[in-house]
Amino acid sequence: METPLTNNIRPDREPLDIEGYEQAGGYRAVRKVLGGMAPADVIEAITQSKLRGRGGAGFPTGIKWSLVPKDLAASGPHYLVVNADEMEPGTFKDRLLLEGDPHQMIEAVIVAAYAIQAETAYIFLRGEYFLAERRLRRAVGEADARGYLGTNILGSGYDLAVHVHASGGRYICGEETALLTALEGRRAVPRAKPPFPQTSGLWGKPTVVNNVETLCNVPHIINNGADWFMGLGRGEDGGTKIYGASGRVRRPGSWELPMSTPLCEIIEEHAGGMRDGYELRGVLPGGLSTSFIMADDIEVKMDFASVEKVGSRLGTGAVIVLDQRTCPIGMLRNLEHFFAQESCGWCTPCRDGLPWVERLLAGIEAGEGEMDDLDILEQHVKFLGPGRTFCAHAPGAMAPLASGLKYFRAEFEQHIHEKRCPWNEAH
Amino acid sequence: MSIVETEAGLTAEQRAAIEAMAGHYDDKRAACIEALRYVQGHYRWVSDRHLAEVAALLDMSRADLDGVATYYNLIFRRPVGEHVIFLCDSISCWVMGREAVNAHLCKRLGIQPGETSKDGAYTLLPIVCIGHCDHAPAMLLDDELHGDLDAVRIDTILGIQP
Ligand SMILES: Cc1cc2nc3c(=O)[nH]c(=O)nc-3n(C[C@H](O)[C@H](O)[C@H](O)COP(=O)(O)O)c2cc1C
Ligand code: SF4
Ligand code: FES
């Protein structure tokens, strides 16, 4: 089984320096593209591979790049922005890539920036990733000193500057348009789409925003080709995916596995199954803003289309496990607290609705809920759903709630009727 | 604690560093978050005086910059302790028992979340998922990650003998 993204990552995560990275075959993709591939050929190679965004939405990367205007003289400068804001609770894959192999990130940035003809790239890093920040800054310095960055890179005439931008910390910064607003030094409020960032992004200029994991695939596709990439997956989507598991499993962690690895295999083989005394009830398959998948559907293949068929989303591929000894209402209360707190406050349904949802759930958990509360929660699911709010934050918050209301109806009613949390004593 | 330091303005070196940050962007204000965090790195928080200085350096109004400063979780507009503990309160840590760790920290430090211990050594704050979910419950102590927390680990980290 090939693991291109994590090949260089040692168990202690101590990263390769630039020499080590070069010896391991690093910066070959940069040499290849700058040595004679036209930007359009690079885009074509990525389109052929059918690489899909790993930041949650699964948008085809090659197509995204091809939407950037080709006429630089007319459009003004282009920008590449790496979305390294990883704040989706339960998710810890980008941190692994950034800390474990920072040069892979830099190489990916160079190839992608060249493809879209950007001369400036920003790595928008979540502010709490201090170790990743140090390692990225060191890697940028080394790449600069070796002539992979700066002016006339490897004599190709192509110039690129890479800057690491450490965020001030807010979940909404991960939403790509809010990220651009934050990068401009403002409160991170999302922007209306269209126009999409590819035509009007950072300072109104054409901008591509891609997730860390998405981009890290790029040099490998350039080196090994689209067919190789397609062959890595076990289903329709190509490539590998960094899956994670947390909660009461024996060995929580993250693993690079073929795309479409079944959920049960991730949990049983890689995470070692459940801890003694714990049973799996359900999971959030891809971070907090995905719907619950219950134990009956545990054989689902973890790829974009398959997970949708069982009513959820692949999201970040970070599996959060709910066990039978954890109160599902408490879990929902915890996660709606997150969404309420992290709302940017721009639009009313989200700003006012999410705190209300949190209060209702807290009330029910404490044994002070009423049956009518369930109707009010259902109404929120509707009014904060897709298309009703300015960005996808609120619909993301409603996904686990909607599925929770469906799957945990009995537990909701039990809390309300018994006027207590049945898990409280048992815990 | 930090009151004395923050009476002073930014040093010439600090001002130059902020101007250099502004050079990375087409528009100066894009450096403001970085600049505030840089100031905080030296003084632990951002005082009114320093906020005004940064605003002037980046051609922003004070109110505009304060709007940015108060929006972000990692920028402190009030003094904090010598060390800041950010204890994760997101899902995986919650499932793995972060409430008990929180209670233990509160007991040891004699404070509630959001407060600073009497000796000025620690400020305790909640934080959203810090990407250490495979070692939940987790926290950041200043810029160091700590995971697999329980009462014993907390006491070791705080240097308290059992
Ligand atoms: C509320 C919200 C938070 C998001 N957070 C992140 C994030 O932390 N990292 C990320 O890569 N994408 C995040 N996204 C998705 C981005 O908007 C965007 O789809 C992604 O960066 C595109 O990159 P990709 O095509 O490479 O996946 C978030 C989206 C929403 C709505
Ligand atoms: S849905 Fe929420 S996060 Fe998105 S713009 Fe509206 S208030 Fe802001
Ligand atoms: S949920 Fe606490 S570190 Fe991720």
PDB file of N, CA, C and O and ligand atoms in Angstrom, chain A residues 51-61 64-65 81-88 91 93-94 124 126 170-179 190 193 208-215 289 304 313 316 338-339 342 391-397, ligand 1:
ATOM      1  N   LEU A  51      -8.304  14.699  -8.815  1.00  0.00           N
ATOM      2  CA  LEU A  51      -8.094  15.074  -7.407  1.00  0.00           C
ATOM      3  C   LEU A  51      -9.247  15.957  -6.937  1.00  0.00           C
ATOM      4  O   LEU A  51      -9.600  16.923  -7.613  1.00  0.00           O
ATOM      5  N   ARG A  52      -9.821  15.597  -5.782  1.00  0.00           N
ATOM      6  CA  ARG A  52     -10.906  16.408  -5.213  1.00  0.00           C
ATOM      7  C   ARG A  52     -10.476  17.008  -3.885  1.00  0.00           C
ATOM      8  O   ARG A  52      -9.747  16.394  -3.122  1.00  0.00           O
ATOM      9  N   GLY A  53     -10.945  18.211  -3.613  1.00  0.00           N
ATOM     10  CA  GLY A  53     -10.529  18.968  -2.434  1.00  0.00           C
ATOM     11  C   GLY A  53     -10.709  18.179  -1.149  1.00  0.00           C
ATOM     12  O   GLY A  53     -11.730  17.558  -0.925  1.00  0.00           O
ATOM     13  N   ARG A  54      -9.691  18.223  -0.296  1.00  0.00           N
ATOM     14  CA  ARG A  54      -9.722  17.494   0.980  1.00  0.00           C
ATOM     15  C   ARG A  54     -10.124  18.396   2.150  1.00  0.00           C
ATOM     16  O   ARG A  54     -10.013  18.004   3.300  1.00  0.00           O
ATOM     17  N   GLY A  55     -10.559  19.623   1.841  1.00  0.00           N
ATOM     18  CA  GLY A  55     -10.935  20.549   2.912  1.00  0.00           C
ATOM     19  C   GLY A  55     -12.360  20.363   3.386  1.00  0.00           C
ATOM     20  O   GLY A  55     -12.805  21.016   4.319  1.00  0.00           O
ATOM     21  N   GLY A  56     -13.108  19.480   2.757  1.00  0.00           N
ATOM     22  CA  GLY A  56     -14.465  19.205   3.215  1.00  0.00           C
ATOM     23  C   GLY A  56     -15.486  19.142   2.106  1.00  0.00           C
ATOM     24  O   GLY A  56     -16.414  18.340   2.141  1.00  0.00           O
ATOM     25  N   ALA A  57     -15.320  19.982   1.079  1.00  0.00           N
ATOM     26  CA  ALA A  57     -16.379  20.063   0.073  1.00  0.00           C
ATOM     27  C   ALA A  57     -16.133  19.146  -1.132  1.00  0.00           C
ATOM     28  O   ALA A  57     -17.060  18.837  -1.877  1.00  0.00           O
ATOM     29  N   GLY A  58     -14.895  18.716  -1.343  1.00  0.00           N
ATOM     30  CA  GLY A  58     -14.617  17.759  -2.411  1.00  0.00           C
ATOM     31  C   GLY A  58     -14.664  18.333  -3.822  1.00  0.00           C
ATOM     32  O   GLY A  58     -14.879  17.610  -4.786  1.00  0.00           O
ATOM     33  N   PHE A  59     -14.437  19.622  -3.954  1.00  0.00           N
ATOM     34  CA  PHE A  59     -14.482  20.239  -5.287  1.00  0.00           C
ATOM     35  C   PHE A  59     -13.261  19.796  -6.101  1.00  0.00           C
ATOM     36  O   PHE A  59     -12.152  19.741  -5.580  1.00  0.00           O
ATOM     37  N   PRO A  60     -13.467  19.473  -7.410  1.00  0.00           N
ATOM     38  CA  PRO A  60     -12.326  19.028  -8.227  1.00  0.00           C
ATOM     39  C   PRO A  60     -11.266  20.129  -8.355  1.00  0.00           C
ATOM     40  O   PRO A  60     -11.558  21.235  -8.821  1.00  0.00           O
ATOM     41  N   THR A  61     -10.057  19.804  -7.971  1.00  0.00           N
ATOM     42  CA  THR A  61      -8.996  20.808  -7.881  1.00  0.00           C
ATOM     43  C   THR A  61      -8.602  21.371  -9.247  1.00  0.00           C
ATOM     44  O   THR A  61      -8.434  22.583  -9.394  1.00  0.00           O
ATOM     45  N   LYS A  64     -11.089  23.840 -10.405  1.00  0.00           N
ATOM     46  CA  LYS A  64     -10.958  25.090  -9.651  1.00  0.00           C
ATOM     47  C   LYS A  64      -9.840  25.945 -10.237  1.00  0.00           C
ATOM     48  O   LYS A  64     -10.018  27.136 -10.484  1.00  0.00           O
ATOM     49  N   TRP A  65      -8.717  25.327 -10.513  1.00  0.00           N
ATOM     50  CA  TRP A  65      -7.569  26.082 -11.041  1.00  0.00           C
ATOM     51  C   TRP A  65      -7.864  26.643 -12.426  1.00  0.00           C
ATOM     52  O   TRP A  65      -7.405  27.724 -12.786  1.00  0.00           O
ATOM     53  N   VAL A  81      -3.582  30.668  -1.938  1.00  0.00           N
ATOM     54  CA  VAL A  81      -3.702  30.671  -0.479  1.00  0.00           C
ATOM     55  C   VAL A  81      -3.909  29.236  -0.009  1.00  0.00           C
ATOM     56  O   VAL A  81      -4.796  28.530  -0.499  1.00  0.00           O
ATOM     57  N   VAL A  82      -3.048  28.808   0.908  1.00  0.00           N
ATOM     58  CA  VAL A  82      -3.201  27.480   1.487  1.00  0.00           C
ATOM     59  C   VAL A  82      -4.111  27.591   2.704  1.00  0.00           C
ATOM     60  O   VAL A  82      -3.842  28.378   3.614  1.00  0.00           O
ATOM     61  N   ASN A  83      -5.168  26.807   2.701  1.00  0.00           N
ATOM     62  CA  ASN A  83      -6.049  26.787   3.859  1.00  0.00           C
ATOM     63  C   ASN A  83      -5.489  25.792   4.872  1.00  0.00           C
ATOM     64  O   ASN A  83      -5.707  24.589   4.785  1.00  0.00           O
ATOM     65  N   ALA A  84      -4.719  26.338   5.815  1.00  0.00           N
ATOM     66  CA  ALA A  84      -4.123  25.518   6.879  1.00  0.00           C
ATOM     67  C   ALA A  84      -4.749  25.923   8.201  1.00  0.00           C
ATOM     68  O   ALA A  84      -4.096  25.973   9.233  1.00  0.00           O
ATOM     69  N   ASP A  85      -6.056  26.240   8.141  1.00  0.00           N
ATOM     70  CA  ASP A  85      -6.728  26.746   9.341  1.00  0.00           C
ATOM     71  C   ASP A  85      -7.295  25.622  10.197  1.00  0.00           C
ATOM     72  O   ASP A  85      -7.865  25.892  11.258  1.00  0.00           O
ATOM     73  N   GLU A  86      -7.178  24.403   9.734  1.00  0.00           N
ATOM     74  CA  GLU A  86      -7.706  23.228  10.438  1.00  0.00           C
ATOM     75  C   GLU A  86      -8.279  23.496  11.845  1.00  0.00           C
ATOM     76  O   GLU A  86      -7.564  23.439  12.835  1.00  0.00           O
ATOM     77  N   MET A  87      -9.577  23.747  11.904  1.00  0.00           N
ATOM     78  CA  MET A  87     -10.226  23.959  13.208  1.00  0.00           C
ATOM     79  C   MET A  87     -11.479  23.126  13.333  1.00  0.00           C
ATOM     80  O   MET A  87     -12.250  23.296  14.272  1.00  0.00           O
ATOM     81  N   GLU A  88     -11.723  22.250  12.364  1.00  0.00           N
ATOM     82  CA  GLU A  88     -12.909  21.406  12.437  1.00  0.00           C
ATOM     83  C   GLU A  88     -12.695  20.417  13.583  1.00  0.00           C
ATOM     84  O   GLU A  88     -11.797  19.581  13.511  1.00  0.00           O
ATOM     85  N   THR A  91     -10.506  16.949  13.965  1.00  0.00           N
ATOM     86  CA  THR A  91      -9.648  16.830  12.786  1.00  0.00           C
ATOM     87  C   THR A  91      -8.210  17.187  13.124  1.00  0.00           C
ATOM     88  O   THR A  91      -7.955  18.245  13.702  1.00  0.00           O
ATOM     89  N   LYS A  93      -5.396  16.161  10.710  1.00  0.00           N
ATOM     90  CA  LYS A  93      -4.623  15.619   9.593  1.00  0.00           C
ATOM     91  C   LYS A  93      -3.651  16.638   9.006  1.00  0.00           C
ATOM     92  O   LYS A  93      -2.519  16.301   8.687  1.00  0.00           O
ATOM     93  N   ASP A  94      -4.094  17.890   8.882  1.00  0.00           N
ATOM     94  CA  ASP A  94      -3.213  18.883   8.271  1.00  0.00           C
ATOM     95  C   ASP A  94      -2.026  19.177   9.188  1.00  0.00           C
ATOM     96  O   ASP A  94      -0.917  19.426   8.716  1.00  0.00           O
ATOM     97  N   PHE A 124      -2.156  30.224   5.177  1.00  0.00           N
ATOM     98  CA  PHE A 124      -2.992  30.739   6.270  1.00  0.00           C
ATOM     99  C   PHE A 124      -3.077  29.644   7.322  1.00  0.00           C
ATOM    100  O   PHE A 124      -3.825  28.682   7.192  1.00  0.00           O
ATOM    101  N   ARG A 126      -3.517  28.086  11.185  1.00  0.00           N
ATOM    102  CA  ARG A 126      -4.235  28.405  12.422  1.00  0.00           C
ATOM    103  C   ARG A 126      -3.236  28.790  13.503  1.00  0.00           C
ATOM    104  O   ARG A 126      -2.150  28.222  13.620  1.00  0.00           O
ATOM    105  N   ARG A 170     -10.221  31.814  14.811  1.00  0.00           N
ATOM    106  CA  ARG A 170     -11.685  31.763  14.778  1.00  0.00           C
ATOM    107  C   ARG A 170     -12.019  30.703  13.740  1.00  0.00           C
ATOM    108  O   ARG A 170     -11.498  30.746  12.630  1.00  0.00           O
ATOM    109  N   TYR A 171     -12.929  29.795  14.100  1.00  0.00           N
ATOM    110  CA  TYR A 171     -13.291  28.694  13.211  1.00  0.00           C
ATOM    111  C   TYR A 171     -13.712  29.179  11.827  1.00  0.00           C
ATOM    112  O   TYR A 171     -13.363  28.571  10.808  1.00  0.00           O
ATOM    113  N   ILE A 172     -14.441  30.284  11.781  1.00  0.00           N
ATOM    114  CA  ILE A 172     -14.990  30.725  10.506  1.00  0.00           C
ATOM    115  C   ILE A 172     -13.884  31.119   9.516  1.00  0.00           C
ATOM    116  O   ILE A 172     -14.112  31.151   8.305  1.00  0.00           O
ATOM    117  N   CYS A 173     -12.686  31.393  10.020  1.00  0.00           N
ATOM    118  CA  CYS A 173     -11.564  31.690   9.112  1.00  0.00           C
ATOM    119  C   CYS A 173     -11.297  30.552   8.145  1.00  0.00           C
ATOM    120  O   CYS A 173     -10.682  30.764   7.103  1.00  0.00           O
ATOM    121  N   GLY A 174     -11.742  29.347   8.464  1.00  0.00           N
ATOM    122  CA  GLY A 174     -11.526  28.222   7.559  1.00  0.00           C
ATOM    123  C   GLY A 174     -12.408  28.285   6.325  1.00  0.00           C
ATOM    124  O   GLY A 174     -12.096  27.698   5.295  1.00  0.00           O
ATOM    125  N   GLU A 175     -13.533  28.972   6.426  1.00  0.00           N
ATOM    126  CA  GLU A 175     -14.418  29.138   5.266  1.00  0.00           C
ATOM    127  C   GLU A 175     -13.663  30.039   4.291  1.00  0.00           C
ATOM    128  O   GLU A 175     -13.188  31.107   4.674  1.00  0.00           O
ATOM    129  N   GLU A 176     -13.554  29.624   3.036  1.00  0.00           N
ATOM    130  CA  GLU A 176     -12.535  30.235   2.190  1.00  0.00           C
ATOM    131  C   GLU A 176     -12.692  31.737   1.972  1.00  0.00           C
ATOM    132  O   GLU A 176     -11.703  32.449   1.852  1.00  0.00           O
ATOM    133  N   THR A 177     -13.927  32.236   1.939  1.00  0.00           N
ATOM    134  CA  THR A 177     -14.054  33.684   1.722  1.00  0.00           C
ATOM    135  C   THR A 177     -13.807  34.453   3.021  1.00  0.00           C
ATOM    136  O   THR A 177     -13.230  35.543   3.007  1.00  0.00           O
ATOM    137  N   ALA A 178     -14.213  33.866   4.157  1.00  0.00           N
ATOM    138  CA  ALA A 178     -13.905  34.491   5.445  1.00  0.00           C
ATOM    139  C   ALA A 178     -12.389  34.520   5.645  1.00  0.00           C
ATOM    140  O   ALA A 178     -11.828  35.472   6.196  1.00  0.00           O
ATOM    141  N   LEU A 179     -11.749  33.464   5.174  1.00  0.00           N
ATOM    142  CA  LEU A 179     -10.284  33.381   5.273  1.00  0.00           C
ATOM    143  C   LEU A 179      -9.633  34.549   4.539  1.00  0.00           C
ATOM    144  O   LEU A 179      -8.693  35.173   5.039  1.00  0.00           O
ATOM    145  N   PRO A 190     -17.614  36.048   6.118  1.00  0.00           N
ATOM    146  CA  PRO A 190     -17.603  35.493   4.759  1.00  0.00           C
ATOM    147  C   PRO A 190     -18.092  36.510   3.726  1.00  0.00           C
ATOM    148  O   PRO A 190     -18.664  37.544   4.073  1.00  0.00           O
ATOM    149  N   LYS A 193     -20.927  34.588  -2.630  1.00  0.00           N
ATOM    150  CA  LYS A 193     -20.416  33.901  -3.820  1.00  0.00           C
ATOM    151  C   LYS A 193     -21.586  33.719  -4.761  1.00  0.00           C
ATOM    152  O   LYS A 193     -22.631  33.270  -4.300  1.00  0.00           O
ATOM    153  N   VAL A 208      -6.751  31.293  -5.658  1.00  0.00           N
ATOM    154  CA  VAL A 208      -7.147  29.914  -5.418  1.00  0.00           C
ATOM    155  C   VAL A 208      -6.894  29.590  -3.949  1.00  0.00           C
ATOM    156  O   VAL A 208      -5.805  29.854  -3.437  1.00  0.00           O
ATOM    157  N   VAL A 209      -7.920  29.054  -3.292  1.00  0.00           N
ATOM    158  CA  VAL A 209      -7.764  28.600  -1.908  1.00  0.00           C
ATOM    159  C   VAL A 209      -7.871  27.081  -1.921  1.00  0.00           C
ATOM    160  O   VAL A 209      -8.854  26.530  -2.414  1.00  0.00           O
ATOM    161  N   ASN A 210      -6.844  26.429  -1.428  1.00  0.00           N
ATOM    162  CA  ASN A 210      -6.862  24.973  -1.344  1.00  0.00           C
ATOM    163  C   ASN A 210      -6.421  24.510   0.035  1.00  0.00           C
ATOM    164  O   ASN A 210      -5.590  25.147   0.685  1.00  0.00           O
ATOM    165  N   ASN A 211      -6.967  23.390   0.414  1.00  0.00           N
ATOM    166  CA  ASN A 211      -6.615  22.765   1.677  1.00  0.00           C
ATOM    167  C   ASN A 211      -5.189  22.176   1.623  1.00  0.00           C
ATOM    168  O   ASN A 211      -4.698  21.811   0.548  1.00  0.00           O
ATOM    169  N   VAL A 212      -4.575  22.067   2.785  1.00  0.00           N
ATOM    170  CA  VAL A 212      -3.221  21.513   2.915  1.00  0.00           C
ATOM    171  C   VAL A 212      -3.112  20.125   2.272  1.00  0.00           C
ATOM    172  O   VAL A 212      -2.228  19.874   1.440  1.00  0.00           O
ATOM    173  N   GLU A 213      -4.009  19.239   2.664  1.00  0.00           N
ATOM    174  CA  GLU A 213      -3.915  17.852   2.183  1.00  0.00           C
ATOM    175  C   GLU A 213      -4.127  17.790   0.668  1.00  0.00           C
ATOM    176  O   GLU A 213      -3.444  17.041  -0.032  1.00  0.00           O
ATOM    177  N   THR A 214      -5.078  18.591   0.166  1.00  0.00           N
ATOM    178  CA  THR A 214      -5.298  18.643  -1.281  1.00  0.00           C
ATOM    179  C   THR A 214      -3.983  18.942  -1.991  1.00  0.00           C
ATOM    180  O   THR A 214      -3.563  18.225  -2.899  1.00  0.00           O
ATOM    181  N   LEU A 215      -3.338  20.037  -1.553  1.00  0.00           N
ATOM    182  CA  LEU A 215      -2.134  20.493  -2.248  1.00  0.00           C
ATOM    183  C   LEU A 215      -0.989  19.499  -2.121  1.00  0.00           C
ATOM    184  O   LEU A 215      -0.206  19.321  -3.056  1.00  0.00           O
ATOM    185  N   SER A 289     -19.164  19.015  11.514  1.00  0.00           N
ATOM    186  CA  SER A 289     -20.303  19.465  10.701  1.00  0.00           C
ATOM    187  C   SER A 289     -20.761  18.403   9.708  1.00  0.00           C
ATOM    188  O   SER A 289     -21.110  18.716   8.579  1.00  0.00           O
ATOM    189  N   PHE A 304     -16.487  10.370  -1.082  1.00  0.00           N
ATOM    190  CA  PHE A 304     -17.496  11.427  -1.168  1.00  0.00           C
ATOM    191  C   PHE A 304     -18.899  10.870  -1.456  1.00  0.00           C
ATOM    192  O   PHE A 304     -19.852  11.146  -0.721  1.00  0.00           O
ATOM    193  N   ARG A 313     -21.648  13.170   5.118  1.00  0.00           N
ATOM    194  CA  ARG A 313     -20.633  13.697   4.200  1.00  0.00           C
ATOM    195  C   ARG A 313     -19.270  13.191   4.646  1.00  0.00           C
ATOM    196  O   ARG A 313     -19.047  13.000   5.837  1.00  0.00           O
ATOM    197  N   THR A 316     -13.941  15.987   6.545  1.00  0.00           N
ATOM    198  CA  THR A 316     -12.481  15.938   6.663  1.00  0.00           C
ATOM    199  C   THR A 316     -11.971  14.505   6.838  1.00  0.00           C
ATOM    200  O   THR A 316     -10.762  14.300   6.961  1.00  0.00           O
ATOM    201  N   PHE A 338     -20.084  24.835  20.419  1.00  0.00           N
ATOM    202  CA  PHE A 338     -18.991  25.214  19.515  1.00  0.00           C
ATOM    203  C   PHE A 338     -19.513  26.085  18.376  1.00  0.00           C
ATOM    204  O   PHE A 338     -18.989  27.168  18.103  1.00  0.00           O
ATOM    205  N   PHE A 339     -20.570  25.599  17.700  1.00  0.00           N
ATOM    206  CA  PHE A 339     -21.055  26.347  16.536  1.00  0.00           C
ATOM    207  C   PHE A 339     -21.602  27.719  16.938  1.00  0.00           C
ATOM    208  O   PHE A 339     -21.409  28.701  16.221  1.00  0.00           O
ATOM    209  N   GLU A 342     -18.680  30.039  17.655  1.00  0.00           N
ATOM    210  CA  GLU A 342     -17.843  30.357  16.499  1.00  0.00           C
ATOM    211  C   GLU A 342     -18.607  31.022  15.351  1.00  0.00           C
ATOM    212  O   GLU A 342     -18.011  31.328  14.320  1.00  0.00           O
ATOM    213  N   CYS A 391     -23.491  31.784   4.875  1.00  0.00           N
ATOM    214  CA  CYS A 391     -22.431  30.830   4.535  1.00  0.00           C
ATOM    215  C   CYS A 391     -22.804  29.455   5.064  1.00  0.00           C
ATOM    216  O   CYS A 391     -23.864  29.258   5.642  1.00  0.00           O
ATOM    217  N   ALA A 392     -21.922  28.493   4.868  1.00  0.00           N
ATOM    218  CA  ALA A 392     -22.226  27.102   5.195  1.00  0.00           C
ATOM    219  C   ALA A 392     -21.999  26.748   6.666  1.00  0.00           C
ATOM    220  O   ALA A 392     -22.150  25.585   7.051  1.00  0.00           O
ATOM    221  N   HIS A 393     -21.661  27.751   7.493  1.00  0.00           N
ATOM    222  CA  HIS A 393     -21.435  27.453   8.911  1.00  0.00           C
ATOM    223  C   HIS A 393     -22.698  26.907   9.574  1.00  0.00           C
ATOM    224  O   HIS A 393     -22.662  25.854  10.225  1.00  0.00           O
ATOM    225  N   ALA A 394     -23.808  27.625   9.412  1.00  0.00           N
ATOM    226  CA  ALA A 394     -25.040  27.211  10.085  1.00  0.00           C
ATOM    227  C   ALA A 394     -25.569  25.871   9.540  1.00  0.00           C
ATOM    228  O   ALA A 394     -25.923  24.988  10.337  1.00  0.00           O
ATOM    229  N   PRO A 395     -25.610  25.685   8.231  1.00  0.00           N
ATOM    230  CA  PRO A 395     -26.000  24.348   7.750  1.00  0.00           C
ATOM    231  C   PRO A 395     -25.090  23.241   8.291  1.00  0.00           C
ATOM    232  O   PRO A 395     -25.564  22.152   8.607  1.00  0.00           O
ATOM    233  N   GLY A 396     -23.813  23.549   8.421  1.00  0.00           N
ATOM    234  CA  GLY A 396     -22.880  22.580   9.012  1.00  0.00           C
ATOM    235  C   GLY A 396     -23.278  22.242  10.436  1.00  0.00           C
ATOM    236  O   GLY A 396     -23.201  21.091  10.881  1.00  0.00           O
ATOM    237  N   ALA A 397     -23.716  23.255  11.176  1.00  0.00           N
ATOM    238  CA  ALA A 397     -24.130  23.045  12.565  1.00  0.00           C
ATOM    239  C   ALA A 397     -25.410  22.223  12.648  1.00  0.00           C
ATOM    240  O   ALA A 397     -25.650  21.512  13.631  1.00  0.00           O
TER     241      ALA A 397
HETATM  242  C1  LIG C   1     -17.427  27.009   8.466  1.00  0.00           C
HETATM  243  C2  LIG C   1     -16.424  26.423   7.525  1.00  0.00           C
HETATM  244  C3  LIG C   1     -15.145  26.108   7.985  1.00  0.00           C
HETATM  245  C4  LIG C   1     -14.178  25.574   7.136  1.00  0.00           C
HETATM  246  N1  LIG C   1     -12.947  25.281   7.631  1.00  0.00           N
HETATM  247  C5  LIG C   1     -11.996  24.777   6.798  1.00  0.00           C
HETATM  248  C6  LIG C   1     -10.685  24.494   7.279  1.00  0.00           C
HETATM  249  O1  LIG C   1     -10.369  24.696   8.462  1.00  0.00           O
HETATM  250  N2  LIG C   1      -9.760  24.011   6.417  1.00  0.00           N
HETATM  251  C7  LIG C   1     -10.063  23.794   5.091  1.00  0.00           C
HETATM  252  O2  LIG C   1      -9.193  23.379   4.346  1.00  0.00           O
HETATM  253  N3  LIG C   1     -11.300  24.056   4.612  1.00  0.00           N
HETATM  254  C8  LIG C   1     -12.263  24.540   5.432  1.00  0.00           C
HETATM  255  N4  LIG C   1     -13.507  24.828   4.923  1.00  0.00           N
HETATM  256  C9  LIG C   1     -13.741  24.604   3.476  1.00  0.00           C
HETATM  257  C10 LIG C   1     -13.265  25.817   2.670  1.00  0.00           C
HETATM  258  O3  LIG C   1     -14.307  26.777   2.607  1.00  0.00           O
HETATM  259  C11 LIG C   1     -12.912  25.439   1.253  1.00  0.00           C
HETATM  260  O4  LIG C   1     -13.921  24.651   0.723  1.00  0.00           O
HETATM  261  C12 LIG C   1     -11.598  24.690   1.139  1.00  0.00           C
HETATM  262  O5  LIG C   1     -10.552  25.373   1.763  1.00  0.00           O
HETATM  263  C13 LIG C   1     -11.280  24.501  -0.309  1.00  0.00           C
HETATM  264  O6  LIG C   1     -10.102  23.750  -0.474  1.00  0.00           O
HETATM  265  P1  LIG C   1     -10.118  22.335  -1.198  1.00  0.00           P
HETATM  266  O7  LIG C   1     -10.871  22.512  -2.496  1.00  0.00           O
HETATM  267  O8  LIG C   1      -8.682  22.039  -1.389  1.00  0.00           O
HETATM  268  O9  LIG C   1     -10.806  21.386  -0.292  1.00  0.00           O
HETATM  269  C14 LIG C   1     -14.494  25.347   5.775  1.00  0.00           C
HETATM  270  C15 LIG C   1     -15.780  25.646   5.317  1.00  0.00           C
HETATM  271  C16 LIG C   1     -16.737  26.174   6.173  1.00  0.00           C
HETATM  272  C17 LIG C   1     -18.094  26.485   5.635  1.00  0.00           C
END
